[in-house]
Amino acid sequence: MCRHLAWLGAPRTLSELLLEPAHGLLVQSYAPRRQANGLMNADGWGVGFYPTSGPQPARWRSNRPLWGDASFASVAPTISSTCVLAAVRSATAGMPLEETATAPFHSGQWLMSHNGVVDRAALGPHPDAESMCDSALLAAHLFHVGPERVGDVVVGLGTCDPAARLNVLLTNGRRVLATRWNDTLSILSTDAGVVVASEPYDDDPRWQDVPEHHLVDVTTDAVTITDLET
Ligand code: GLN
């Protein structure tokens, strides 16, 4: 399982969100605390963020471990954004090891990351997918049916493929949607903004665990958590 994170709130640097937290994505790339599948996340990493210049996100991805990227470490303190989505990858057996298989995946204003595994046959053909990786096909599928329908899509796939793990993170820069489906998910809500992450990046007591099989919907006004099975 990979580990991922999204931020929506006041401007934060990529360094503050990914590299500086005591148990942030940088540390989770070699020592995650709550990862049930896989020991580390060394098969690539990526970050997407919304620049002040316009609504289209920018991305930086790599098929190498986050801890080895000295160039990113040097620029990360200088890039800030009100909305960021990032992930570190532990590739599922049989999936391609390439930059285009690494989240975040992108379409229009949307970014997407997937923690988990899903049967590619359940997704159907998606010639526009960035990679043949299951997560890239899932992203193409969600971009096709509409990212706002992520809850329905996860319930449908989870019913067809009971072994699937479908923790999905989506954002368009103004809203973050996240599912917990057979992996861990936590949120930290503060006056400055909201973090949604596979696991807490520090020991702040305000972190809350999202219950299994729930959807999190974050806007600048509210955080809503709903049961996907009712
Ligand atoms: N199945 C996806 C991949 O191979 C995600 C893996 C994961 O969550 N560890 O990249």
Coordinates of N, CA and C and ligand atoms in Angstrom, one line a residue:
M1 N 0.8 -1.2 0.0 CA 0.0 0.0 0.0 C 0.9 1.2 0.0
C2 N 0.5 2.1 -0.7 CA 1.1 3.4 -0.7 C 0.6 4.2 0.5
R3 N 1.1 5.4 0.6 CA 0.7 6.4 1.6 C 0.4 7.7 0.8
H4 N -0.7 8.3 1.2 CA -1.0 9.6 0.5 C -1.5 10.7 1.4
L5 N -1.6 11.9 0.9 CA -2.0 13.0 1.8 C -2.6 14.2 0.9
A6 N -3.5 14.9 1.5 CA -4.0 16.1 0.8 C -4.2 17.2 1.8
W7 N -4.0 18.4 1.4 CA -4.1 19.6 2.2 C -5.1 20.6 1.5
L8 N -6.0 21.2 2.3 CA -6.8 22.3 1.8 C -6.9 23.3 2.9
G9 N -6.5 24.5 2.6 CA -6.5 25.5 3.7 C -5.6 26.7 3.3
A10 N -5.0 27.3 4.3 CA -4.1 28.4 4.1 C -2.9 27.9 3.4
P11 N -2.1 28.8 2.7 CA -1.0 28.4 1.9 C 0.1 27.7 2.9
R12 N 0.5 26.5 2.4 CA 1.6 25.8 3.1 C 2.6 25.4 2.1
T13 N 3.9 25.4 2.5 CA 4.9 24.9 1.5 C 4.9 23.4 1.4
L14 N 5.4 23.0 0.2 CA 5.5 21.5 0.0 C 6.5 20.9 1.1
S15 N 7.4 21.6 1.5 CA 8.3 21.1 2.6 C 7.6 20.9 3.9
E16 N 6.7 21.9 4.3 CA 6.0 21.8 5.5 C 5.0 20.6 5.5
L17 N 4.5 20.3 4.3 CA 3.5 19.2 4.2 C 4.1 17.8 4.1
L18 N 5.2 17.7 3.3 CA 5.8 16.4 2.9 C 7.0 16.1 3.7
L19 N 7.9 17.1 3.8 CA 9.3 16.7 4.3 C 9.5 17.0 5.8
E20 N 8.9 18.0 6.3 CA 9.2 18.4 7.7 C 8.5 17.6 8.8
P21 N 7.3 17.2 8.6 CA 6.6 16.5 9.7 C 7.4 15.3 10.2
A22 N 7.3 15.1 11.5 CA 8.1 14.0 12.1 C 7.8 12.6 11.5
H23 N 6.6 12.4 11.1 CA 6.2 11.2 10.4 C 5.5 11.4 9.1
G24 N 6.0 12.4 8.4 CA 5.4 12.8 7.1 C 5.7 11.9 6.0
L25 N 5.3 12.2 4.8 CA 5.5 11.3 3.6 C 7.0 10.9 3.4
L26 N 7.9 11.9 3.7 CA 9.3 11.5 3.6 C 9.7 10.3 4.5
V27 N 9.3 10.4 5.8 CA 9.6 9.3 6.7 C 8.7 8.1 6.4
Q28 N 7.5 8.3 6.0 CA 6.6 7.2 5.6 C 7.1 6.4 4.4
S29 N 8.0 7.1 3.6 CA 8.6 6.4 2.4 C 9.5 5.3 2.9
Y30 N 10.1 5.3 4.1 CA 10.9 4.2 4.6 C 10.5 3.7 5.9
A31 N 9.6 4.4 6.6 CA 9.2 3.9 7.9 C 7.7 4.3 8.3
P32 N 6.8 3.8 7.5 CA 5.4 4.1 7.8 C 5.0 3.4 9.1
R33 N 4.1 4.1 9.8 CA 3.7 3.5 11.1 C 2.4 2.6 11.1
R34 N 1.6 2.8 10.1 CA 0.3 2.1 10.0 C 0.1 1.3 8.8
Q35 N 1.2 1.0 8.1 CA 1.0 0.3 6.8 C 0.9 -1.2 7.0
A36 N -0.2 -1.8 6.6 CA -0.4 -3.2 6.8 C 0.2 -4.0 5.6
N37 N 0.3 -3.4 4.4 CA 0.8 -4.2 3.2 C 2.1 -3.5 2.7
G38 N 3.2 -4.1 2.8 CA 4.5 -3.5 2.4 C 5.2 -2.9 3.5
L39 N 6.5 -2.9 3.5 CA 7.3 -2.3 4.5 C 7.7 -0.9 4.3
M40 N 7.9 -0.5 3.0 CA 8.3 0.8 2.7 C 7.7 1.2 1.3
N41 N 7.9 2.5 1.0 CA 7.3 3.1 -0.2 C 8.4 3.7 -1.1
A42 N 9.1 2.8 -1.7 CA 10.4 3.3 -2.4 C 10.3 3.2 -3.9
D43 N 9.0 3.0 -4.4 CA 8.9 2.8 -5.9 C 8.5 4.1 -6.6
G44 N 8.6 5.2 -6.0 CA 8.3 6.5 -6.6 C 7.5 7.3 -5.7
W45 N 7.3 8.6 -6.1 CA 6.5 9.5 -5.3 C 6.1 10.6 -6.2
G46 N 5.1 11.4 -5.8 CA 4.6 12.5 -6.6 C 3.8 13.5 -5.8
V47 N 3.8 14.7 -6.3 CA 3.1 15.8 -5.6 C 2.4 16.6 -6.7
G48 N 1.1 17.0 -6.4 CA 0.4 18.0 -7.3 C 0.0 19.1 -6.4
F49 N 0.0 20.3 -7.0 CA -0.4 21.5 -6.2 C -1.0 22.5 -7.2
Y50 N -1.8 23.5 -6.6 CA -2.5 24.5 -7.4 C -1.7 25.8 -7.3
P51 N -1.1 26.3 -8.4 CA -0.4 27.5 -8.3 C -1.3 28.7 -8.2
T52 N -0.9 29.9 -7.8 CA -1.7 31.0 -7.7 C -2.0 31.5 -9.1
S53 N -1.3 31.1 -10.1 CA -1.4 31.6 -11.5 C -2.7 31.1 -12.2
G54 N -3.4 30.1 -11.7 CA -4.5 29.5 -12.4 C -5.1 28.3 -11.8
P55 N -6.2 27.8 -12.4 CA -6.8 26.6 -11.7 C -6.2 25.3 -12.1
Q56 N -5.3 25.2 -13.1 CA -4.7 23.9 -13.4 C -3.6 23.5 -12.5
P57 N -3.6 22.3 -12.0 CA -2.5 21.9 -11.1 C -1.2 21.6 -11.8
A58 N -0.1 21.8 -11.1 CA 1.2 21.4 -11.5 C 1.6 20.1 -10.8
R59 N 2.4 19.3 -11.5 CA 2.8 18.0 -10.8 C 4.3 17.9 -10.9
W60 N 4.9 17.1 -9.9 CA 6.3 16.7 -9.9 C 6.2 15.2 -9.5
R61 N 6.6 14.3 -10.4 CA 6.6 12.9 -10.1 C 7.9 12.2 -10.4
S62 N 8.2 11.1 -9.8 CA 9.4 10.4 -10.0 C 9.2 8.9 -9.7
N63 N 10.0 8.0 -10.4 CA 9.9 6.6 -10.1 C 11.0 6.2 -9.1
R64 N 11.6 7.2 -8.5 CA 12.7 6.9 -7.5 C 12.1 7.3 -6.1
P65 N 12.8 6.8 -5.0 CA 12.3 7.1 -3.6 C 12.4 8.6 -3.3
L66 N 11.4 9.1 -2.6 CA 11.4 10.5 -2.2 C 12.7 10.9 -1.4
W67 N 13.2 10.0 -0.6 CA 14.4 10.3 0.2 C 15.6 10.6 -0.6
G68 N 15.6 10.2 -1.9 CA 16.8 10.4 -2.7 C 16.7 11.7 -3.6
D69 N 15.6 12.4 -3.5 CA 15.4 13.6 -4.4 C 15.9 14.9 -3.8
A70 N 17.2 15.1 -3.9 CA 17.8 16.3 -3.3 C 17.3 17.6 -4.0
S71 N 17.0 17.5 -5.3 CA 16.6 18.7 -6.0 C 15.2 19.1 -5.5
F72 N 14.3 18.1 -5.3 CA 13.0 18.5 -4.7 C 13.2 19.1 -3.3
A73 N 14.0 18.5 -2.5 CA 14.2 19.0 -1.1 C 14.7 20.4 -1.2
S74 N 15.4 20.8 -2.2 CA 15.9 22.2 -2.3 C 14.8 23.2 -2.7
V75 N 13.9 22.8 -3.5 CA 12.8 23.7 -4.0 C 11.6 23.6 -3.1
A76 N 11.4 22.5 -2.4 CA 10.1 22.3 -1.7 C 9.8 23.5 -0.7
P77 N 10.8 24.1 0.0 CA 10.5 25.2 0.9 C 10.0 26.4 0.2
T78 N 10.2 26.5 -1.1 CA 9.9 27.7 -1.9 C 8.6 27.7 -2.6
I79 N 7.9 26.5 -2.6 CA 6.6 26.3 -3.3 C 5.5 26.2 -2.3
S80 N 4.5 27.1 -2.3 CA 3.4 27.0 -1.4 C 2.1 27.0 -2.2
S81 N 1.1 26.4 -1.5 CA -0.2 26.3 -2.2 C -1.3 26.1 -1.1
T82 N -2.5 26.5 -1.5 CA -3.7 26.3 -0.6 C -4.2 24.8 -0.8
C83 N -3.8 24.1 -1.8 CA -4.3 22.8 -2.0 C -3.2 21.9 -2.6
V84 N -2.9 20.8 -1.9 CA -1.7 19.9 -2.3 C -2.2 18.5 -2.2
L85 N -1.8 17.6 -3.1 CA -2.1 16.2 -3.0 C -0.7 15.5 -3.3
A86 N -0.3 14.6 -2.5 CA 1.0 13.9 -2.6 C 0.9 12.5 -2.2
A87 N 1.8 11.6 -2.8 CA 1.8 10.2 -2.5 C 3.2 9.6 -2.6
V88 N 3.5 8.6 -1.8 CA 4.7 7.8 -2.0 C 4.2 6.4 -2.3
R89 N 5.0 5.7 -3.2 CA 4.4 4.4 -3.8 C 5.2 3.2 -3.4
S90 N 4.4 2.1 -3.1 CA 4.9 0.8 -3.0 C 4.2 0.0 -4.0
A91 N 4.8 -0.3 -5.2 CA 4.1 -0.8 -6.3 C 3.6 -2.2 -6.0
T92 N 2.3 -2.5 -6.4 CA 1.7 -3.8 -6.3 C 2.5 -4.7 -7.3
A93 N 2.6 -6.0 -6.9 CA 3.3 -7.0 -7.7 C 2.7 -7.0 -9.1
G94 N 3.6 -7.0 -10.1 CA 3.1 -7.0 -11.5 C 2.8 -5.7 -12.2
M95 N 2.8 -4.6 -11.4 CA 2.5 -3.3 -11.9 C 3.7 -2.6 -12.4
P96 N 3.6 -1.8 -13.4 CA 4.8 -1.2 -14.0 C 5.5 -0.2 -13.0
L97 N 6.9 -0.2 -13.1 CA 7.7 0.7 -12.3 C 8.1 1.9 -13.1
E98 N 7.2 2.9 -13.2 CA 7.5 4.0 -14.1 C 6.8 5.3 -13.5
E99 N 7.4 6.4 -13.9 CA 6.8 7.7 -13.4 C 5.3 7.8 -13.6
T100 N 4.9 7.4 -14.8 CA 3.5 7.5 -15.2 C 2.5 6.6 -14.4
A101 N 3.1 5.6 -13.6 CA 2.3 4.8 -12.8 C 2.2 5.4 -11.4
T102 N 2.8 6.5 -11.2 CA 2.9 7.1 -9.8 C 1.9 8.3 -9.7
A103 N 1.2 8.3 -8.6 CA 0.2 9.3 -8.3 C 1.0 10.6 -8.0
P104 N 0.3 11.8 -8.2 CA -1.1 12.0 -8.6 C -1.3 11.9 -10.1
F105 N -2.4 11.2 -10.4 CA -2.9 11.2 -11.8 C -3.7 12.5 -12.0
H106 N -3.8 12.9 -13.3 CA -4.3 14.2 -13.6 C -5.3 14.2 -14.8
S107 N -6.4 15.0 -14.6 CA -7.3 15.3 -15.8 C -7.9 16.7 -15.5
G108 N -7.7 17.6 -16.4 CA -8.3 18.9 -16.2 C -7.9 19.5 -14.9
Q109 N -8.9 19.9 -14.0 CA -8.5 20.5 -12.7 C -8.3 19.4 -11.6
W110 N -8.5 18.2 -12.0 CA -8.5 17.1 -10.9 C -7.2 16.4 -10.8
L111 N -6.9 16.1 -9.6 CA -5.8 15.2 -9.2 C -6.3 14.0 -8.5
M112 N -5.7 12.8 -8.6 CA -6.2 11.6 -7.9 C -5.0 10.7 -7.5
S113 N -5.2 10.1 -6.3 CA -4.2 9.1 -5.8 C -5.0 7.9 -5.3
H114 N -4.4 6.8 -5.3 CA -5.0 5.5 -4.9 C -4.0 4.7 -4.0
N115 N -4.5 4.4 -2.8 CA -3.8 3.5 -1.9 C -4.5 2.2 -2.0
G116 N -3.8 1.2 -2.6 CA -4.5 -0.1 -2.6 C -4.3 -0.9 -3.9
V117 N -5.2 -1.7 -4.2 CA -5.2 -2.6 -5.3 C -6.6 -2.9 -5.8
V118 N -6.7 -3.0 -7.1 CA -8.0 -3.4 -7.7 C -7.8 -4.2 -8.9
D119 N -8.7 -5.1 -9.2 CA -8.7 -6.0 -10.3 C -8.9 -5.1 -11.6
R120 N -7.9 -5.1 -12.5 CA -8.0 -4.2 -13.7 C -9.1 -4.6 -14.6
A121 N -9.5 -5.9 -14.5 CA -10.6 -6.4 -15.4 C -11.9 -5.7 -15.0
A122 N -12.0 -5.4 -13.7 CA -13.3 -4.7 -13.2 C -13.4 -3.3 -13.7
L123 N -12.3 -2.7 -14.2 CA -12.3 -1.3 -14.6 C -12.6 -1.1 -16.1
G124 N -12.4 -2.2 -16.9 CA -12.6 -2.0 -18.3 C -11.5 -1.3 -19.0
P125 N -11.5 -1.2 -20.3 CA -10.4 -0.5 -21.1 C -10.5 1.0 -20.9
H126 N -9.3 1.6 -20.7 CA -9.3 3.1 -20.6 C -8.0 3.5 -21.4
P127 N -8.2 3.7 -22.8 CA -7.0 4.0 -23.6 C -6.4 5.4 -23.2
D128 N -7.1 6.2 -22.5 CA -6.5 7.5 -22.1 C -5.8 7.4 -20.7
A129 N -5.7 6.2 -20.1 CA -5.0 6.1 -18.8 C -3.5 6.4 -19.0
E130 N -2.9 7.0 -18.0 CA -1.5 7.4 -18.1 C -0.5 6.2 -18.1
S131 N -1.0 5.0 -17.6 CA -0.2 3.8 -17.4 C -1.1 2.7 -17.3
M132 N -0.6 1.4 -17.5 CA -1.5 0.3 -17.3 C -1.5 -0.2 -15.8
C133 N -0.9 0.6 -14.9 CA -1.0 0.3 -13.5 C -2.5 0.4 -13.1
D134 N -2.9 -0.5 -12.1 CA -4.3 -0.5 -11.7 C -4.8 0.9 -11.2
S135 N -3.9 1.6 -10.5 CA -4.3 3.0 -10.0 C -4.5 4.0 -11.1
A136 N -3.7 3.9 -12.2 CA -3.9 4.8 -13.3 C -5.2 4.5 -14.1
L137 N -5.5 3.2 -14.2 CA -6.8 2.8 -14.8 C -8.0 3.3 -13.9
L138 N -7.8 3.2 -12.6 CA -8.9 3.6 -11.7 C -9.1 5.1 -11.9
A139 N -7.9 5.9 -12.0 CA -8.0 7.3 -12.1 C -8.7 7.7 -13.4
A140 N -8.4 7.0 -14.5 CA -9.0 7.3 -15.8 C -10.5 7.0 -15.7
H141 N -10.9 5.9 -15.0 CA -12.3 5.5 -14.9 C -13.0 6.6 -14.1
L142 N -12.4 7.1 -13.0 CA -13.1 8.1 -12.2 C -13.2 9.4 -13.0
F143 N -12.1 9.8 -13.7 CA -12.2 11.0 -14.5 C -13.3 10.9 -15.6
H144 N -13.5 9.7 -16.1 CA -14.5 9.5 -17.1 C -15.9 9.6 -16.5
V145 N -16.2 8.9 -15.4 CA -17.6 8.9 -14.9 C -17.9 10.1 -14.0
G146 N -16.8 10.8 -13.6 CA -17.0 12.0 -12.8 C -16.5 11.8 -11.4
P147 N -15.4 12.6 -11.0 CA -14.8 12.4 -9.7 C -15.8 12.5 -8.5
E148 N -16.8 13.3 -8.7 CA -17.8 13.5 -7.6 C -18.5 12.1 -7.3
R149 N -18.4 11.2 -8.2 CA -19.1 9.9 -8.0 C -18.2 8.9 -7.4
V150 N -17.1 9.3 -6.8 CA -16.1 8.4 -6.2 C -16.8 7.4 -5.2
G151 N -17.7 7.8 -4.4 CA -18.3 6.9 -3.5 C -19.0 5.8 -4.1
D152 N -19.8 6.1 -5.2 CA -20.6 5.1 -5.9 C -19.6 4.1 -6.6
V153 N -18.5 4.7 -7.2 CA -17.6 3.8 -7.9 C -16.9 2.9 -6.9
V154 N -16.5 3.4 -5.8 CA -15.8 2.5 -4.8 C -16.7 1.4 -4.3
V155 N -17.9 1.8 -4.0 CA -18.9 0.7 -3.5 C -19.1 -0.3 -4.6
G156 N -19.2 0.1 -5.9 CA -19.5 -0.8 -7.0 C -18.3 -1.8 -7.2
L157 N -17.1 -1.2 -7.2 CA -15.9 -2.0 -7.4 C -15.6 -2.9 -6.2
G158 N -15.9 -2.4 -5.0 CA -15.6 -3.2 -3.8 C -16.6 -4.4 -3.7
T159 N -17.8 -4.2 -4.3 CA -18.8 -5.3 -4.3 C -18.3 -6.4 -5.3
C160 N -17.9 -5.9 -6.5 CA -17.4 -6.8 -7.6 C -16.1 -7.5 -7.2
D161 N -15.3 -6.9 -6.4 CA -13.9 -7.4 -6.1 C -13.7 -7.2 -4.6
P162 N -14.2 -8.2 -3.8 CA -14.1 -8.0 -2.4 C -12.7 -7.9 -1.8
A163 N -11.7 -8.4 -2.7 CA -10.3 -8.3 -2.2 C -9.7 -6.9 -2.5
A164 N -10.5 -6.0 -3.1 CA -9.9 -4.7 -3.5 C -9.7 -3.8 -2.2
R165 N -8.7 -3.0 -2.3 CA -8.4 -2.0 -1.3 C -8.5 -0.7 -2.1
L166 N -9.4 0.2 -1.7 CA -9.8 1.3 -2.5 C -9.8 2.7 -1.7
N167 N -8.7 3.0 -1.1 CA -8.5 4.3 -0.5 C -8.1 5.3 -1.6
V168 N -9.1 6.2 -1.9 CA -8.9 7.1 -3.0 C -8.9 8.5 -2.5
L169 N -8.0 9.4 -3.1 CA -7.9 10.8 -2.7 C -8.1 11.6 -4.0
L170 N -9.0 12.5 -4.0 CA -9.2 13.3 -5.2 C -9.3 14.8 -4.8
T171 N -8.9 15.7 -5.7 CA -9.1 17.1 -5.4 C -9.2 17.9 -6.7
N172 N -9.9 19.0 -6.7 CA -9.9 20.0 -7.8 C -9.4 21.3 -7.4
G173 N -8.7 21.4 -6.2 CA -8.2 22.6 -5.7 C -9.1 23.4 -4.8
R174 N -10.4 23.0 -4.8 CA -11.3 23.7 -3.9 C -12.0 22.7 -3.0
R175 N -11.9 21.4 -3.3 CA -12.6 20.4 -2.6 C -11.7 19.1 -2.5
V176 N -11.7 18.4 -1.4 CA -11.0 17.1 -1.3 C -12.0 16.0 -1.0
L177 N -12.0 15.0 -1.8 CA -12.8 13.8 -1.6 C -11.9 12.6 -1.3
A178 N -12.2 11.9 -0.2 CA -11.4 10.7 0.1 C -12.2 9.6 0.6
T179 N -11.8 8.4 0.2 CA -12.5 7.2 0.6 C -11.6 6.4 1.5
R180 N -12.2 5.8 2.6 CA -11.5 4.7 3.3 C -12.2 3.4 3.0
W181 N -11.4 2.5 2.3 CA -12.0 1.2 1.9 C -10.9 0.2 2.0
N182 N -10.8 -0.4 3.2 CA -9.8 -1.5 3.5 C -8.4 -1.1 3.7
D183 N -8.2 0.2 4.1 CA -6.9 0.6 4.5 C -7.1 1.8 5.5
T184 N -6.0 2.3 6.1 CA -6.2 3.3 7.1 C -6.4 4.7 6.5
L185 N -7.0 5.6 7.2 CA -7.2 7.0 6.8 C -7.5 7.9 8.0
S186 N -6.8 9.0 8.1 CA -7.0 9.9 9.2 C -7.2 11.4 8.7
I187 N -7.8 12.2 9.5 CA -7.9 13.6 9.2 C -7.5 14.5 10.4
L188 N -6.9 15.6 10.0 CA -6.5 16.6 11.0 C -7.2 17.9 10.6
S189 N -8.1 18.4 11.4 CA -8.8 19.6 11.1 C -8.4 20.7 12.1
T190 N -7.8 21.8 11.5 CA -7.4 22.9 12.4 C -8.0 24.2 11.8
D191 N -7.7 25.3 12.5 CA -8.2 26.6 12.0 C -7.6 27.0 10.7
A192 N -6.4 26.5 10.4 CA -5.7 26.8 9.2 C -6.1 26.0 8.0
G193 N -6.7 24.8 8.2 CA -7.1 24.0 7.1 C -7.2 22.5 7.6
V194 N -7.3 21.6 6.6 CA -7.6 20.2 6.8 C -6.6 19.4 6.1
V195 N -6.0 18.4 6.8 CA -5.1 17.4 6.2 C -5.9 16.1 6.2
V196 N -5.9 15.4 5.0 CA -6.5 14.0 5.0 C -5.3 13.1 4.6
A197 N -5.0 12.1 5.3 CA -3.8 11.3 5.1 C -4.0 9.8 5.5
S198 N -3.2 9.0 4.8 CA -3.2 7.6 5.1 C -2.9 7.3 6.6
E199 N -2.1 8.1 7.2 CA -1.8 8.0 8.6 C -1.3 9.3 9.1
P200 N -1.4 9.6 10.4 CA -1.1 10.9 11.0 C 0.4 11.2 10.7
Y201 N 0.7 12.4 10.4 CA 2.1 12.8 10.1 C 2.8 13.3 11.3
D202 N 2.1 13.4 12.4 CA 2.7 13.7 13.7 C 1.9 13.2 14.8
D203 N 2.2 13.6 16.1 CA 1.4 13.1 17.2 C 0.4 14.1 17.8
D204 N 0.0 15.0 16.9 CA -1.0 16.0 17.3 C -2.3 15.2 17.8
P205 N -2.8 15.5 19.0 CA -4.0 14.8 19.5 C -5.3 15.0 18.7
R206 N -5.2 16.0 17.8 CA -6.5 16.4 17.1 C -6.7 15.5 15.9
W207 N -5.7 14.6 15.5 CA -5.9 13.6 14.4 C -7.1 12.7 14.8
Q208 N -7.9 12.5 13.8 CA -9.1 11.5 14.0 C -9.0 10.4 12.9
D209 N -9.3 9.2 13.3 CA -9.3 8.1 12.4 C -10.7 8.1 11.7
V210 N -10.7 8.0 10.4 CA -11.9 7.9 9.6 C -12.4 6.5 9.7
P211 N -13.7 6.2 10.0 CA -14.1 4.8 10.1 C -14.0 4.1 8.7
E212 N -13.9 2.8 8.8 CA -13.8 1.9 7.6 C -15.1 2.1 6.7
H213 N -14.9 2.1 5.4 CA -16.0 2.2 4.4 C -16.7 3.5 4.5
H214 N -16.0 4.6 4.7 CA -16.6 6.0 4.7 C -16.0 6.9 3.7
L215 N -16.7 8.0 3.4 CA -16.3 9.0 2.4 C -16.1 10.3 3.2
V216 N -15.0 11.0 2.9 CA -14.7 12.3 3.5 C -14.8 13.3 2.4
D217 N -15.5 14.4 2.7 CA -15.7 15.5 1.7 C -15.3 16.8 2.4
V218 N -14.2 17.4 1.9 CA -13.7 18.6 2.6 C -13.8 19.8 1.6
T219 N -14.5 20.8 2.1 CA -14.5 22.1 1.4 C -13.9 23.2 2.3
T220 N -13.8 24.4 1.8 CA -13.2 25.4 2.7 C -14.2 25.7 3.9
D221 N -15.4 25.3 3.8 CA -16.4 25.6 4.8 C -16.7 24.4 5.8
A222 N -16.5 23.2 5.3 CA -17.0 22.1 6.2 C -16.2 20.8 5.8
V223 N -16.2 19.9 6.8 CA -15.8 18.5 6.6 C -16.9 17.6 6.9
T224 N -17.3 16.8 5.9 CA -18.4 15.8 6.0 C -17.9 14.4 5.9
I225 N -18.3 13.6 6.8 CA -17.9 12.1 6.7 C -19.2 11.3 6.7
T226 N -19.3 10.5 5.6 CA -20.5 9.7 5.5 C -20.2 8.2 5.3
D227 N -21.1 7.4 5.7 CA -21.0 6.0 5.6 C -21.3 5.5 4.2
L228 N -20.4 4.8 3.5 CA -20.7 4.4 2.1 C -21.6 3.2 2.0
E229 N -21.9 2.6 3.2 CA -22.7 1.4 3.1 C -24.2 1.6 3.5
T230 N -24.6 2.8 3.7 CA -26.0 3.0 4.1 C -26.7 3.8 2.9
Ligands
GLN1 N1 -1.7 -0.7 -6.9 C1 -1.0 0.6 -7.0 C2 0.4 0.5 -7.5 O1 0.8 -0.5 -7.9 C3 -1.0 1.2 -5.6 C4 -0.1 0.4 -4.7 C5 -0.2 0.8 -3.3 O2 -1.2 1.4 -2.8 N2 0.8 0.4 -2.6 O3 1.0 1.5 -7.6

